[in-house]
Amino acid sequence: MKAETRGIHGGYEESRFLGSSAVPIFSTVSYAHLTAEEIEEVFAGKKPGYIYTRISNPTTSILETRIAELEGGIGCIATSSGMGAISATIMALLKSGEHLVSASGIFGGTISLFDKTLKRFGVDTTFVDSDEAEDFESAVNEKTKAIFIEAIGNPKMNVVDIPGIAEVARKHNIPLILDNTLISPYILKGYESEADIVIHSSTKYINGHGTAMGGLLTDTGRYDWSSGSFDDIRELSKEYRNLAFLVWVRNLIYRDLGCCPSPVNSFFMLQGLETLCFRMEKHVENARRLAKWLEENKDVKWVNYPGLPSSPYYGRVEKLFNGKGGGLLTFGLGSREKAFRFINSLEIAKNLANLGDAKTLVIHPASTIFHEFSDEEREAMGVTEDMIRVSVGIENIEDIIGDFDKAITTAMEE
Ligand SMILES: *Cc1c(COP(=O)(O)O)cnc(C)c1O
């Protein structure tokens, strides 16, 4: 099955659910078993079955199977948010005294997790301010347990050398974790990215309508857990082979962190997946047209969209994402005051912190998402005072451009 078909049918058999054509929402905490012996076997992992929704749930399982199929991976775990998926993955792999190599210029919440929260637990992160594999390799030391990157840096809009960094990770026998939120499994399939673990904030394009929080972590099956340097997971691989990482996460880290999604939210994600392919095409096309229009506008000081032929990342977008540069762009009008006036003058586009919604969304990152960082830190992350971030929606592009045209004119007048 191709992605469009899998997004609609993957992981679901109506006959197992009384013929229900829509995936049912199993709004239950627990699962009754016929005998004490049976529940004992389920607890021991000797018999498949459900115990408690913090560990697994039938609605969520269908979402996980559908994502694993779309990604070409061996399994997926759905979480309560994108941050939940990143936290569970990192806490499953690293312990106190160990080291992580991460791209810089990534999602602010992830930087905060690595630099503030995990630091308190003795996990040290080196942020690499480069897009090139050799700089990632230079940051790896004998304590490094994983490399973390984003497909398109948010809000830096940079595209790192994903296959080159995957090669570095293989050479050092550590997993590469790719946050592919901005590109989606439709544009870049997890397995084909060459990453070992692929993360999505499904809150964004997968949900697609700004109605539910969620996260996903998928094991692409590329990393050999039986020969890795993770003692506990290597031990588990004797019984569970390459599913060892997912078993380790589900039965310990995920269960203990309590980052399970609500089954209702899993339903929203399944519904979003049905139209993901079509929405992504439109997000990309609208973003490309808006970026081109902004680039030609005399009042616009700069535009960052990796899908523009003038972008230094366009070659990588062509090679890695089949020419599709995603739906997010940033631009500047020269000052924070102009950015604020522009945002205040918009009528169609909404001013809010989400991205990947059907609606066009704008935000001033320096004063919001990055407010807790110092001026120097913001500058290092490429978050300028005049930066406006746009998540281009799927409205008619002429309406979006018309809205931006009027708001830019007003921002310049006053
Ligand atoms: C939003 C986002 C996250 C965090 O996801 P939540 O669902 O908000 O927890 C992580 N990575 C990227 C790239 C994001 O855009």
Coordinates of C-alpha atoms and ligand atoms in Angstrom, one line a residue:
M1 CA 0.0 0.0 0.0
K2 CA 1.1 3.5 -0.7
A3 CA 1.1 6.2 2.0
E4 CA -2.3 7.7 0.9
T5 CA -3.9 4.3 1.3
R6 CA -2.1 3.3 4.5
G7 CA -3.1 6.6 6.1
I8 CA -6.7 5.6 5.7
H9 CA -6.7 1.8 6.2
G10 CA -3.4 1.0 8.0
G11 CA -3.6 -1.1 11.2
Y12 CA -7.3 -1.5 11.3
E13 CA -9.6 -4.5 10.6
E14 CA -13.4 -3.7 10.9
S15 CA -14.2 -7.4 11.5
R16 CA -12.4 -7.3 14.8
F17 CA -14.6 -4.4 16.0
L18 CA -18.2 -5.4 15.2
G19 CA -17.8 -4.0 11.6
S20 CA -17.4 -0.4 12.9
S21 CA -16.1 1.5 9.9
A22 CA -14.6 4.3 12.1
V23 CA -11.9 3.3 14.6
P24 CA -13.8 2.9 18.0
I25 CA -12.7 5.1 20.9
F26 CA -11.9 2.7 23.8
S27 CA -12.5 5.1 26.6
T28 CA -11.5 2.7 29.4
V29 CA -8.9 2.6 32.0
S30 CA -8.7 -1.1 32.6
Y31 CA -9.4 -4.5 30.9
A32 CA -11.3 -7.3 32.6
H33 CA -9.9 -10.9 32.2
L34 CA -11.8 -14.1 32.6
T35 CA -9.5 -15.7 35.1
A36 CA -6.8 -14.9 37.6
E37 CA -4.5 -17.2 35.6
E38 CA -5.1 -15.3 32.4
I39 CA -4.3 -11.8 33.9
E40 CA -1.2 -13.3 35.5
E41 CA 0.0 -14.4 32.0
V42 CA -0.8 -11.0 30.5
F43 CA 1.2 -9.3 33.3
A44 CA 4.1 -11.6 32.7
G45 CA 4.0 -10.8 29.0
K46 CA 3.3 -14.5 28.1
K47 CA 0.0 -13.7 26.6
P48 CA -0.9 -10.6 24.5
G49 CA -3.6 -8.5 26.1
Y50 CA -4.4 -5.1 27.6
I51 CA -4.0 -4.3 31.3
Y52 CA -4.2 -0.6 31.9
T53 CA -4.4 2.4 29.5
R54 CA -1.3 4.0 30.9
I55 CA 0.6 1.1 29.2
S56 CA -1.6 0.4 26.1
N57 CA -5.1 0.9 24.7
P58 CA -6.8 -0.6 21.6
T59 CA -7.5 2.8 20.0
T60 CA -4.0 4.0 20.6
S61 CA -2.6 0.6 19.3
I62 CA -4.3 1.1 16.0
L63 CA -2.7 4.6 15.7
E64 CA 0.7 3.0 16.6
T65 CA 0.4 0.3 14.0
R66 CA -0.7 2.8 11.3
I67 CA 2.3 5.0 12.0
A68 CA 4.7 2.1 12.1
E69 CA 3.4 1.1 8.7
L70 CA 3.7 4.6 7.3
E71 CA 7.2 5.0 8.6
G72 CA 8.3 1.6 7.4
G73 CA 9.4 0.9 11.0
I74 CA 9.1 -2.1 13.4
G75 CA 6.8 -0.5 15.9
C76 CA 5.6 2.8 17.4
I77 CA 4.6 4.1 20.8
A78 CA 2.1 7.0 21.0
T79 CA 2.5 9.6 23.8
S80 CA 0.6 12.4 25.3
S81 CA 2.6 15.1 23.4
G82 CA 5.7 15.5 21.3
M83 CA 7.7 16.4 24.4
G84 CA 6.5 13.2 26.0
A85 CA 7.9 11.2 23.0
I86 CA 11.3 13.0 23.2
S87 CA 11.5 12.7 27.0
A88 CA 10.6 8.9 26.9
T89 CA 13.2 8.3 24.2
I90 CA 16.0 10.2 25.8
M91 CA 15.3 8.8 29.3
A92 CA 15.2 5.3 27.8
L93 CA 18.7 5.7 26.3
L94 CA 20.7 7.9 28.6
K95 CA 21.5 7.8 32.3
S96 CA 23.3 10.1 34.6
G97 CA 26.9 10.8 33.5
E98 CA 26.1 10.1 29.9
H99 CA 26.2 12.5 26.9
L100 CA 23.9 13.6 24.1
V101 CA 24.9 15.4 20.9
S102 CA 22.1 17.6 19.6
A103 CA 21.6 20.0 16.7
S104 CA 21.2 23.6 17.8
G105 CA 18.4 25.8 16.5
I106 CA 15.8 23.2 17.3
F107 CA 12.4 23.5 19.0
G108 CA 12.7 25.6 22.1
G109 CA 11.0 23.0 24.4
T110 CA 13.5 20.4 23.3
I111 CA 16.4 22.7 24.0
S112 CA 15.0 23.4 27.5
L113 CA 14.5 19.7 28.1
F114 CA 18.1 18.9 27.2
D115 CA 19.8 22.0 28.6
K116 CA 17.7 22.6 31.8
T117 CA 15.6 19.6 32.9
L118 CA 17.9 16.7 31.9
K119 CA 21.0 18.5 33.1
R120 CA 19.5 18.3 36.6
F121 CA 19.6 14.5 36.2
G122 CA 23.3 14.5 35.1
V123 CA 22.7 14.2 31.4
D124 CA 25.0 16.5 29.5
T125 CA 24.2 17.8 26.0
T126 CA 26.6 19.3 23.4
F127 CA 24.7 21.5 21.0
V128 CA 26.2 21.5 17.5
D129 CA 25.8 24.9 15.7
S130 CA 26.4 23.4 12.2
D131 CA 24.5 21.4 9.6
E132 CA 27.5 19.2 8.6
A133 CA 28.2 15.6 9.7
E134 CA 31.9 16.2 10.5
D135 CA 30.9 18.8 13.2
F136 CA 28.5 16.3 14.7
E137 CA 31.3 13.7 14.7
S138 CA 33.7 16.1 16.5
A139 CA 31.1 16.5 19.3
V140 CA 30.8 12.7 20.0
N141 CA 32.9 11.4 22.9
E142 CA 33.1 8.0 24.7
K143 CA 30.1 8.9 26.9
T144 CA 27.8 9.8 23.9
K145 CA 24.7 7.6 23.7
A146 CA 22.7 9.3 21.0
I147 CA 22.5 12.0 18.4
F148 CA 19.4 14.2 18.1
I149 CA 18.4 16.3 15.0
E150 CA 15.3 17.8 13.4
A151 CA 14.5 17.3 9.7
I152 CA 14.0 21.1 9.4
G153 CA 15.2 23.1 12.4
N154 CA 12.4 25.1 14.0
P155 CA 12.7 28.1 13.9
K156 CA 16.2 28.1 12.2
M157 CA 14.7 26.6 9.0
N158 CA 18.0 24.8 8.4
V159 CA 18.3 21.3 6.9
V160 CA 21.1 19.2 8.4
D161 CA 22.9 16.5 6.5
I162 CA 20.7 13.7 7.7
P163 CA 22.3 10.7 5.8
G164 CA 25.8 12.1 6.7
I165 CA 24.9 12.3 10.4
A166 CA 23.3 8.8 10.2
E167 CA 26.7 7.6 8.9
V168 CA 28.4 9.2 11.9
A169 CA 26.0 7.5 14.3
R170 CA 26.5 4.1 12.7
K171 CA 30.3 4.5 12.9
H172 CA 30.1 5.1 16.6
N173 CA 27.3 2.5 17.1
I174 CA 24.9 5.0 18.7
P175 CA 21.3 5.6 17.5
L176 CA 20.3 8.7 15.5
I177 CA 17.0 10.3 16.7
L178 CA 15.2 12.4 14.2
D179 CA 12.4 14.8 15.1
N180 CA 10.5 14.7 11.8
T181 CA 7.5 16.9 12.9
L182 CA 7.9 19.6 10.3
I183 CA 8.2 17.2 7.3
S184 CA 5.7 14.4 8.3
P185 CA 5.9 10.7 7.5
Y186 CA 4.3 11.5 4.2
I187 CA 7.2 13.5 2.8
L188 CA 10.0 11.6 4.5
K189 CA 9.3 8.0 5.6
G190 CA 11.1 7.2 8.9
Y191 CA 13.0 4.2 7.5
E192 CA 14.2 6.0 4.5
S193 CA 15.5 8.9 6.6
E194 CA 18.2 6.4 7.8
A195 CA 17.5 7.5 11.4
D196 CA 17.0 4.8 14.1
I197 CA 14.3 6.4 16.1
V198 CA 11.8 8.9 14.5
I199 CA 9.8 11.3 16.6
H200 CA 6.7 13.4 15.7
S201 CA 4.7 15.9 17.6
S202 CA 1.4 14.7 16.2
T203 CA -0.1 17.8 17.7
K204 CA 1.1 19.5 14.5
Y205 CA 0.5 18.2 10.9
I206 CA -0.7 14.7 11.8
N207 CA -3.6 16.0 13.9
G208 CA -3.7 18.9 11.4
H209 CA -6.5 20.9 13.0
G210 CA -5.2 22.1 16.3
T211 CA -7.6 19.9 18.3
A212 CA -5.4 17.4 20.3
M213 CA -1.9 17.1 21.7
G214 CA 0.1 14.0 20.9
G215 CA 3.5 12.5 20.2
L216 CA 4.9 9.4 18.5
L217 CA 8.2 7.5 18.7
T218 CA 9.0 4.9 16.1
D219 CA 11.8 2.4 16.0
T220 CA 12.8 2.2 12.3
G221 CA 14.4 -1.2 12.9
R222 CA 17.8 0.0 11.7
Y223 CA 19.7 -0.1 15.0
D224 CA 20.9 -3.5 16.2
W225 CA 20.0 -3.4 19.9
S226 CA 21.7 -6.8 20.5
S227 CA 25.1 -5.3 19.8
G228 CA 24.5 -1.7 21.1
S229 CA 26.1 -0.2 24.2
F230 CA 22.8 -0.2 26.1
D231 CA 23.2 -3.0 28.7
D232 CA 19.5 -3.3 29.8
I233 CA 18.2 -3.2 26.2
R234 CA 20.9 -5.6 25.0
E235 CA 19.8 -8.0 27.7
L236 CA 16.1 -7.7 26.6
S237 CA 17.1 -8.3 23.0
K238 CA 17.9 -12.0 23.9
E239 CA 14.1 -12.5 24.3
Y240 CA 12.6 -9.8 22.2
R241 CA 15.2 -9.4 19.5
N242 CA 15.0 -6.1 17.7
L243 CA 11.8 -5.1 19.6
A244 CA 13.9 -4.8 22.7
F245 CA 14.0 -1.0 22.7
L246 CA 10.2 -0.7 22.3
V247 CA 9.6 -3.3 25.0
W248 CA 12.0 -1.4 27.3
V249 CA 10.3 1.9 26.7
R250 CA 6.7 0.6 27.0
N251 CA 7.2 -1.6 30.0
L252 CA 9.4 0.7 32.0
I253 CA 10.1 4.3 31.0
Y254 CA 6.7 5.1 29.3
R255 CA 4.7 3.2 32.0
D256 CA 6.6 5.0 34.8
L257 CA 6.6 8.5 33.2
G258 CA 2.8 8.3 32.6
C259 CA 3.0 10.0 29.2
C260 CA 0.2 8.0 27.6
P261 CA -2.3 9.7 25.2
S262 CA -6.0 9.9 25.9
P263 CA -7.7 7.3 23.6
V264 CA -9.9 10.2 22.3
N265 CA -6.8 12.0 21.2
S266 CA -5.5 8.9 19.5
F267 CA -8.8 8.9 17.5
F268 CA -8.2 12.5 16.5
M269 CA -4.7 11.6 15.3
L270 CA -6.2 8.6 13.2
Q271 CA -8.7 11.0 11.7
G272 CA -5.9 13.5 10.8
L273 CA -3.8 10.7 9.2
E274 CA -6.6 10.1 6.7
T275 CA -6.0 13.4 5.0
L276 CA -2.4 14.1 5.9
C277 CA -1.0 13.4 2.4
F278 CA -3.4 15.9 0.8
R279 CA -3.0 18.5 3.4
M280 CA 0.8 18.3 3.3
E281 CA 0.8 18.9 -0.5
K282 CA -1.3 22.0 0.0
H283 CA 0.8 23.3 3.0
V284 CA 3.9 22.9 0.9
E285 CA 2.4 24.6 -2.2
N286 CA 1.0 27.5 -0.2
A287 CA 4.2 28.0 1.7
R288 CA 6.3 28.0 -1.5
R289 CA 4.0 30.6 -3.0
L290 CA 3.9 32.8 0.1
A291 CA 7.7 32.6 0.5
K292 CA 8.2 33.6 -3.2
W293 CA 5.8 36.5 -2.8
L294 CA 7.5 37.7 0.4
E295 CA 10.9 37.4 -1.3
E296 CA 9.7 39.8 -4.0
N297 CA 8.2 42.3 -1.6
K298 CA 10.4 45.4 -1.2
D299 CA 9.4 45.9 2.5
V300 CA 10.5 42.4 3.5
K301 CA 14.1 42.3 4.7
W302 CA 14.6 38.6 4.6
V303 CA 12.8 35.3 4.1
N304 CA 13.8 31.8 5.3
Y305 CA 12.1 29.0 3.6
P306 CA 14.1 25.9 2.7
G307 CA 11.8 25.2 -0.3
L308 CA 12.8 28.4 -2.0
P309 CA 15.4 27.9 -4.8
S310 CA 17.4 30.8 -3.4
S311 CA 17.7 29.0 0.0
P312 CA 21.1 27.4 0.8
Y313 CA 19.2 24.3 1.8
Y314 CA 17.3 23.9 -1.4
G315 CA 19.7 21.2 -2.7
R316 CA 19.0 19.1 0.5
V317 CA 15.3 19.7 0.2
E318 CA 15.4 18.3 -3.3
K319 CA 17.5 15.4 -2.4
L320 CA 15.9 14.4 1.0
F321 CA 12.3 15.7 0.8
N322 CA 11.6 15.4 -2.9
G323 CA 11.7 19.2 -3.3
K324 CA 9.0 19.7 -0.6
G325 CA 10.2 22.3 1.9
G326 CA 7.4 21.9 4.5
G327 CA 4.8 24.5 5.6
L328 CA 6.8 26.7 8.0
L329 CA 8.7 29.8 7.1
T330 CA 10.2 32.8 8.9
F331 CA 10.7 36.4 7.6
G332 CA 11.6 39.8 9.0
L333 CA 10.5 43.4 8.4
G334 CA 13.5 44.9 10.1
S335 CA 12.4 45.5 13.7
R336 CA 10.4 44.1 16.6
E337 CA 7.9 47.0 16.4
K338 CA 7.1 46.3 12.7
A339 CA 6.7 42.6 13.5
F340 CA 4.2 43.5 16.3
R341 CA 2.3 45.9 14.0
F342 CA 2.2 43.3 11.2
I343 CA 0.8 40.6 13.6
N344 CA -1.7 43.1 15.0
S345 CA -3.0 44.0 11.5
L346 CA -3.6 40.5 10.2
E347 CA -7.3 39.4 9.8
I348 CA -7.2 35.8 8.5
A349 CA -3.9 34.5 10.1
K350 CA -4.1 33.8 13.8
N351 CA -1.5 34.8 16.4
L352 CA -0.7 31.7 18.4
A353 CA 2.0 29.2 19.4
N354 CA 1.0 26.1 17.5
L355 CA 2.0 25.1 13.9
G356 CA 0.8 22.6 11.4
D357 CA -2.9 23.6 11.7
A358 CA -5.2 23.9 8.6
K359 CA -5.3 27.6 9.6
T360 CA -2.5 30.0 8.8
L361 CA -0.7 30.9 12.1
V362 CA 1.9 33.5 13.0
I363 CA 4.0 34.3 16.1
H364 CA 6.9 36.5 17.2
P365 CA 9.3 33.8 18.5
A366 CA 11.7 36.1 20.4
S367 CA 9.0 37.5 22.8
T368 CA 7.1 34.2 23.2
I369 CA 8.4 30.7 22.6
F370 CA 12.0 31.9 23.4
H371 CA 11.2 34.5 26.0
E372 CA 13.1 32.7 28.8
F373 CA 16.4 32.7 26.9
S374 CA 18.9 35.6 27.1
D375 CA 19.6 37.8 24.1
E376 CA 22.9 36.0 23.5
E377 CA 21.2 32.6 23.6
R378 CA 18.5 33.7 21.2
E379 CA 21.1 35.1 18.9
A380 CA 23.0 31.8 18.9
M381 CA 19.7 30.0 18.1
G382 CA 19.1 32.4 15.2
V383 CA 16.0 33.9 16.8
T384 CA 16.2 37.6 15.7
E385 CA 14.2 40.4 17.2
D386 CA 12.4 41.0 13.9
M387 CA 11.6 37.4 13.2
I388 CA 8.0 36.4 12.4
R389 CA 7.3 32.7 12.1
V390 CA 4.5 31.6 9.8
S391 CA 2.8 28.2 9.7
V392 CA 1.2 28.4 6.3
G393 CA -2.3 26.9 6.3
I394 CA -4.4 25.4 3.6
E395 CA -6.7 28.4 2.9
N396 CA -6.8 29.8 -0.6
I397 CA -3.3 31.2 -1.2
E398 CA -4.7 34.5 -2.6
D399 CA -6.5 35.2 0.6
I400 CA -3.4 34.5 2.6
I401 CA -1.3 36.8 0.4
G402 CA -4.0 39.5 0.5
D403 CA -4.0 39.4 4.3
F404 CA -0.2 39.6 4.5
D405 CA -0.1 42.4 1.8
K406 CA -2.5 44.6 3.8
A407 CA -0.7 43.9 7.2
I408 CA 2.8 44.6 5.8
T409 CA 1.5 47.9 4.3
T410 CA 0.1 48.9 7.7
A411 CA 3.2 47.8 9.5
M412 CA 5.3 50.1 7.3
E413 CA 3.0 53.1 7.4
E414 CA 3.0 53.8 11.1
Ligands
LIG1 C1 5.8 21.2 18.8 C2 7.1 20.5 18.6 C3 7.6 19.6 19.6 C4 6.8 19.4 20.9 O1 5.6 18.8 20.7 P1 4.3 19.0 21.7 O2 3.3 18.1 21.1 O3 4.0 20.5 21.7 O4 4.8 18.5 23.0 C5 8.7 19.0 19.3 N1 9.4 19.2 18.2 C6 9.0 20.0 17.2 C7 9.8 20.2 16.0 C8 7.8 20.7 17.4 O5 7.4 21.6 16.4

